[in-house]
Short mmCIF file of C-alpha atoms and ligand atoms in Angstrom, two decimals:
data_model
loop_
_atom_site.label_atom_id
_atom_site.label_comp_id
_atom_site.label_asym_id
_atom_site.label_seq_id
_atom_site.Cartn_x
_atom_site.Cartn_y
_atom_site.Cartn_z
CA MET V 1 35.72 34.91 244.50
CA GLN V 2 36.19 38.25 242.81
CA LEU V 3 35.23 39.30 239.33
CA LYS V 4 37.61 41.48 237.34
CA ILE V 5 36.50 42.88 234.01
CA TYR V 6 39.12 44.31 231.63
CA LYS V 7 38.54 46.44 228.57
CA ASP V 8 40.04 43.89 226.21
CA TYR V 9 42.01 40.66 225.83
CA GLN V 10 45.31 42.52 225.82
CA SER V 11 44.79 44.20 229.20
CA LEU V 12 43.36 41.01 230.70
CA SER V 13 46.41 39.04 229.55
CA ASP V 14 48.74 41.77 230.76
CA ALA V 15 47.16 41.65 234.23
CA ALA V 16 47.47 37.85 234.34
CA ALA V 17 51.13 37.96 233.31
CA THR V 18 51.78 40.59 235.99
CA GLU V 19 50.19 38.32 238.62
CA ILE V 20 52.77 35.68 237.76
CA THR V 21 55.81 37.98 237.76
CA GLU V 22 54.76 39.66 241.03
CA LEU V 23 54.26 36.28 242.68
CA VAL V 24 57.71 35.10 241.65
CA LYS V 25 59.35 38.36 242.80
CA ASN V 26 57.82 37.74 246.25
CA LYS V 27 58.26 33.98 246.27
CA PRO V 28 61.06 32.82 243.94
CA ASN V 29 60.33 29.13 244.60
CA ALA V 30 56.60 29.41 243.89
CA VAL V 31 54.63 26.46 242.52
CA ILE V 32 52.74 27.62 239.45
CA CYS V 33 50.19 25.72 237.40
CA LEU V 34 49.19 27.01 233.99
CA ALA V 35 46.64 25.88 231.43
CA SER V 36 47.34 25.68 227.74
CA GLY V 37 44.79 26.65 225.08
CA GLU V 38 43.90 29.77 223.16
CA THR V 39 43.01 31.88 226.18
CA PRO V 40 46.38 31.94 227.99
CA ARG V 41 48.43 32.25 224.81
CA LEU V 42 48.78 36.02 225.06
CA THR V 43 49.42 35.82 228.81
CA CYS V 44 52.35 33.51 228.05
CA LYS V 45 53.71 35.86 225.38
CA LEU V 46 53.47 38.87 227.70
CA LEU V 47 54.96 36.85 230.55
CA VAL V 48 58.02 36.05 228.44
CA GLU V 49 58.39 39.75 227.56
CA LYS V 50 58.01 40.88 231.18
CA VAL V 51 60.41 38.30 232.55
CA LYS V 52 63.07 39.39 230.08
CA LYS V 53 62.46 43.12 230.53
CA GLU V 54 62.27 43.03 234.32
CA LYS V 55 64.92 40.31 234.64
CA VAL V 56 62.71 38.12 236.82
CA ASP V 57 64.43 34.90 237.87
CA LEU V 58 62.13 31.96 237.21
CA SER V 59 64.80 29.32 237.71
CA HIS V 60 63.53 28.32 241.15
CA ILE V 61 59.86 27.97 240.39
CA THR V 62 58.14 24.61 240.04
CA PHE V 63 55.92 24.45 236.98
CA ILE V 64 52.93 22.12 236.82
CA GLY V 65 50.93 21.54 233.64
CA LEU V 66 47.18 21.50 234.18
CA ASP V 67 46.18 18.70 231.84
CA GLU V 68 46.91 16.65 228.73
CA TRP V 69 45.07 14.68 226.05
CA VAL V 70 45.61 10.97 226.70
CA GLY V 71 47.39 9.29 223.79
CA ILE V 72 48.52 12.50 222.09
CA PRO V 73 52.33 12.57 221.89
CA PRO V 74 54.28 15.62 223.09
CA ASP V 75 55.57 16.46 219.61
CA ASN V 76 52.01 16.83 218.28
CA ASP V 77 51.44 20.57 218.04
CA GLY V 78 47.93 20.17 219.46
CA SER V 79 49.24 18.70 222.71
CA CYS V 80 49.52 20.71 225.89
CA HIS V 81 53.17 19.63 226.08
CA TYR V 82 53.88 21.29 222.76
CA PHE V 83 52.18 24.49 223.86
CA PHE V 84 54.16 24.76 227.10
CA GLN V 85 57.46 23.87 225.43
CA ASN V 86 57.07 26.54 222.81
CA GLU V 87 55.26 29.29 224.70
CA ILE V 88 57.08 29.04 228.04
CA PHE V 89 59.87 26.50 228.53
CA LYS V 90 62.01 27.27 225.49
CA PRO V 91 61.71 31.09 225.54
CA LEU V 92 62.32 31.23 229.30
CA HIS V 93 64.99 28.49 229.33
CA PHE V 94 63.27 26.36 231.96
CA SER V 95 65.24 23.32 233.11
CA ALA V 96 63.66 19.89 232.73
CA SER V 97 63.83 19.41 236.49
CA GLN V 98 61.45 22.29 237.17
CA THR V 99 58.76 21.33 234.66
CA ASN V 100 56.15 18.75 235.56
CA LEU V 101 53.72 17.69 232.86
CA PHE V 102 51.55 14.60 232.68
CA ASP V 103 53.02 11.94 230.42
CA ALA V 104 49.84 11.10 228.56
CA MET V 105 51.64 8.34 226.61
CA SER V 106 52.47 6.44 229.78
CA GLY V 107 51.25 2.86 230.12
CA ASN V 108 50.47 3.65 233.75
CA LEU V 109 48.36 6.78 233.93
CA GLU V 110 47.38 6.13 237.55
CA GLU V 111 51.06 6.35 238.42
CA GLU V 112 51.30 9.63 236.45
CA CYS V 113 48.49 11.05 238.57
CA LYS V 114 50.17 9.96 241.80
CA LYS V 115 53.48 11.41 240.62
CA ILE V 116 52.04 14.86 239.93
CA ASP V 117 49.98 14.82 243.16
CA SER V 118 53.18 14.04 245.11
CA ILE V 119 55.23 16.74 243.42
CA ILE V 120 52.62 19.31 244.41
CA VAL V 121 52.61 18.15 248.05
CA GLU V 122 56.42 17.92 248.25
CA ASN V 123 56.73 21.50 247.02
CA GLY V 124 54.27 22.90 249.52
CA GLY V 125 51.14 23.12 247.37
CA ILE V 126 50.19 25.26 244.41
CA ASP V 127 50.67 29.00 244.91
CA LEU V 128 49.00 30.10 241.72
CA MET V 129 46.76 28.23 239.34
CA LEU V 130 45.86 29.94 236.06
CA VAL V 131 43.07 28.18 234.22
CA GLY V 132 40.76 28.64 231.26
CA ILE V 133 37.19 27.47 230.84
CA GLY V 134 35.74 25.08 228.29
CA MET V 135 32.46 25.55 226.44
CA ASN V 136 30.87 23.00 228.80
CA GLY V 137 32.19 24.71 231.93
CA HIS V 138 35.15 22.40 232.39
CA ILE V 139 38.38 23.44 234.04
CA GLY V 140 41.35 21.43 232.83
CA PHE V 141 39.60 18.18 231.99
CA ASN V 142 37.27 18.31 234.94
CA GLU V 143 34.24 17.50 232.88
CA PRO V 144 30.56 18.00 233.83
CA GLY V 145 29.63 15.57 236.61
CA VAL V 146 33.17 15.27 238.00
CA SER V 147 33.64 15.12 241.76
CA PHE V 148 34.84 18.34 243.41
CA ASP V 149 37.00 16.10 245.64
CA TYR V 150 39.35 14.60 243.05
CA TYR V 151 43.05 15.28 242.82
CA ALA V 152 44.79 14.24 239.56
CA HIS V 153 42.77 11.73 237.59
CA VAL V 154 42.01 10.27 234.18
CA ILE V 155 38.57 11.00 232.81
CA ASP V 156 36.40 10.26 229.78
CA LEU V 157 36.05 13.39 227.71
CA ASP V 158 32.68 15.00 227.27
CA ASP V 159 31.31 15.23 223.70
CA THR V 160 31.70 19.02 223.72
CA THR V 161 35.35 18.72 224.71
CA VAL V 162 35.99 16.20 221.93
CA SER V 163 34.44 18.41 219.26
CA VAL V 164 35.74 21.78 220.49
CA GLY V 165 39.17 20.22 221.10
CA GLN V 166 39.66 19.58 217.39
CA LYS V 167 40.54 23.28 217.02
CA TYR V 168 44.01 22.56 218.43
CA PHE V 169 44.85 19.90 215.81
CA LYS V 170 45.80 20.18 212.15
CA THR V 171 44.22 16.82 211.32
CA THR V 172 41.33 15.11 213.11
CA ALA V 173 42.56 13.77 216.42
CA THR V 174 41.17 10.81 218.34
CA LEU V 175 40.28 12.34 221.67
CA LYS V 176 38.76 10.02 224.25
CA GLU V 177 40.31 10.64 227.65
CA GLY V 178 42.07 13.43 229.46
CA ILE V 179 44.50 13.42 232.36
CA THR V 180 44.13 16.43 234.60
CA LEU V 181 44.66 18.03 237.95
CA GLY V 182 41.48 17.84 239.99
CA LEU V 183 39.18 20.43 241.46
CA LYS V 184 40.54 19.55 244.89
CA HIS V 185 43.83 21.00 243.67
CA LEU V 186 41.99 24.13 242.62
CA GLN V 187 40.27 24.44 246.00
CA GLU V 188 43.60 24.01 247.80
CA SER V 189 45.54 26.35 245.53
CA LYS V 190 46.50 29.56 247.35
CA LYS V 191 45.29 31.68 244.46
CA VAL V 192 43.31 30.87 241.31
CA LEU V 193 42.86 32.98 238.19
CA LEU V 194 40.21 31.85 235.72
CA LEU V 195 40.63 33.66 232.42
CA ALA V 196 38.09 34.02 229.64
CA ASN V 197 37.77 36.35 226.68
CA GLY V 198 35.45 36.90 223.77
CA ALA V 199 31.69 36.76 223.21
CA LYS V 200 31.69 32.99 222.80
CA LYS V 201 32.61 32.63 226.50
CA ALA V 202 29.84 34.99 227.75
CA GLY V 203 27.37 32.16 228.40
CA VAL V 204 29.78 29.97 230.36
CA ILE V 205 31.00 32.97 232.34
CA LYS V 206 27.45 33.83 233.35
CA LYS V 207 26.98 30.28 234.68
CA THR V 208 30.38 30.35 236.39
CA VAL V 209 29.73 33.61 238.23
CA GLU V 210 25.97 33.78 238.65
CA GLY V 211 24.82 30.16 238.28
CA GLU V 212 24.23 27.40 240.78
CA ILE V 213 27.33 25.84 242.33
CA THR V 214 27.18 22.33 240.95
CA ASN V 215 29.55 19.68 239.67
CA GLU V 216 27.39 19.56 236.53
CA PHE V 217 29.05 22.88 235.73
CA PRO V 218 32.55 22.45 237.19
CA ALA V 219 33.73 26.08 236.84
CA SER V 220 31.00 27.15 239.28
CA ILE V 221 33.36 25.96 242.00
CA MET V 222 35.19 29.26 241.50
CA GLN V 223 32.43 30.93 243.54
CA THR V 224 33.64 29.06 246.63
CA HIS V 225 37.33 29.99 246.38
CA PRO V 226 38.35 32.65 248.92
CA ASN V 227 41.21 33.80 246.72
CA GLY V 228 39.73 33.09 243.32
CA PHE V 229 39.59 35.67 240.55
CA VAL V 230 37.51 35.43 237.41
CA MET V 231 39.37 37.68 234.97
CA ILE V 232 37.46 38.44 231.79
CA ASP V 233 37.21 40.97 229.03
CA LYS V 234 34.09 43.05 228.32
CA GLU V 235 32.84 40.66 225.66
CA ALA V 236 32.92 37.68 228.02
CA ALA V 237 31.13 39.82 230.64
CA ALA V 238 28.30 40.76 228.27
CA LEU V 239 25.61 38.53 229.86
CA LEU V 240 26.38 39.24 233.52
CA GLU V 241 23.69 40.97 235.52
CA ASN V 242 25.96 42.19 238.30
CA LYS V 243 29.09 43.82 236.99
C1 GLP D 301 40.64 22.81 226.89
C2 GLP D 301 41.58 22.46 228.05
C3 GLP D 301 41.52 23.46 229.15
C4 GLP D 301 41.36 24.84 228.56
C5 GLP D 301 39.96 24.93 227.99
C6 GLP D 301 39.67 26.22 227.27
O1 GLP D 301 39.99 21.70 226.40
N1 GLP D 301 41.39 21.16 228.59
O2 GLP D 301 42.65 23.38 229.97
O3 GLP D 301 41.55 25.82 229.54
O4 GLP D 301 39.66 23.81 227.18
O5 GLP D 301 40.44 26.33 226.14
P1 GLP D 301 40.57 27.66 225.27
O6 GLP D 301 41.36 28.62 226.09
O7 GLP D 301 41.29 27.21 224.03
O8 GLP D 301 39.19 28.15 225.01
#
């Protein structure tokens, strides 16, 4: 794992967007997994700008969504679906056939997990996974205590996730379970970027980078990834001893 500290959120997001465009220039049929949430929002905006400016062809990539709130419909603007549709798919004119998101309204969530696992295998594995970090150290919905060996799965949400997650919704949402790629996907991904910005993420970044590697703090698995990059701004780096 490598740590990269940027002067601010803008330059961090710019670097992350560049990672994506450079990957696609080298591998037009790359498999790319992105997280939704506040952190990658600017990366997505800058990605759209770069793709248009540099005329990068994204029509052959396979897009995988990291996670989704179980029971939240795709037209709810707090859903991950809604985020991806509006931040990426619509502005970049993605075709439905290249986008793969969990259907969190499905009556058969196990089948949804198998479907996404298979799509990843059939397309040769994930080339780039861009993730955020929750206030409890989760990645996607890999909550504290989760096995490092899971692929896609459904999981009960941690209390922190339920309360922090309300920030995405206009009215109080009933959040109980999440459906998510697993940490086995992260370990097998050819490259992983974990992004974090702002002082509120300084504590979780310290644990991620300098803490014990434990499934009680899922993001600590980043320390084991040979091609993993923790990309943060100065505020999120504030508590690190070695920087
Ligand atoms: C959410 C999502 C994650 C996201 C993380 C951080 O609950 N499940 O995929 O990366 O928490 O979100 P944010 O970037 O809004 O801080």
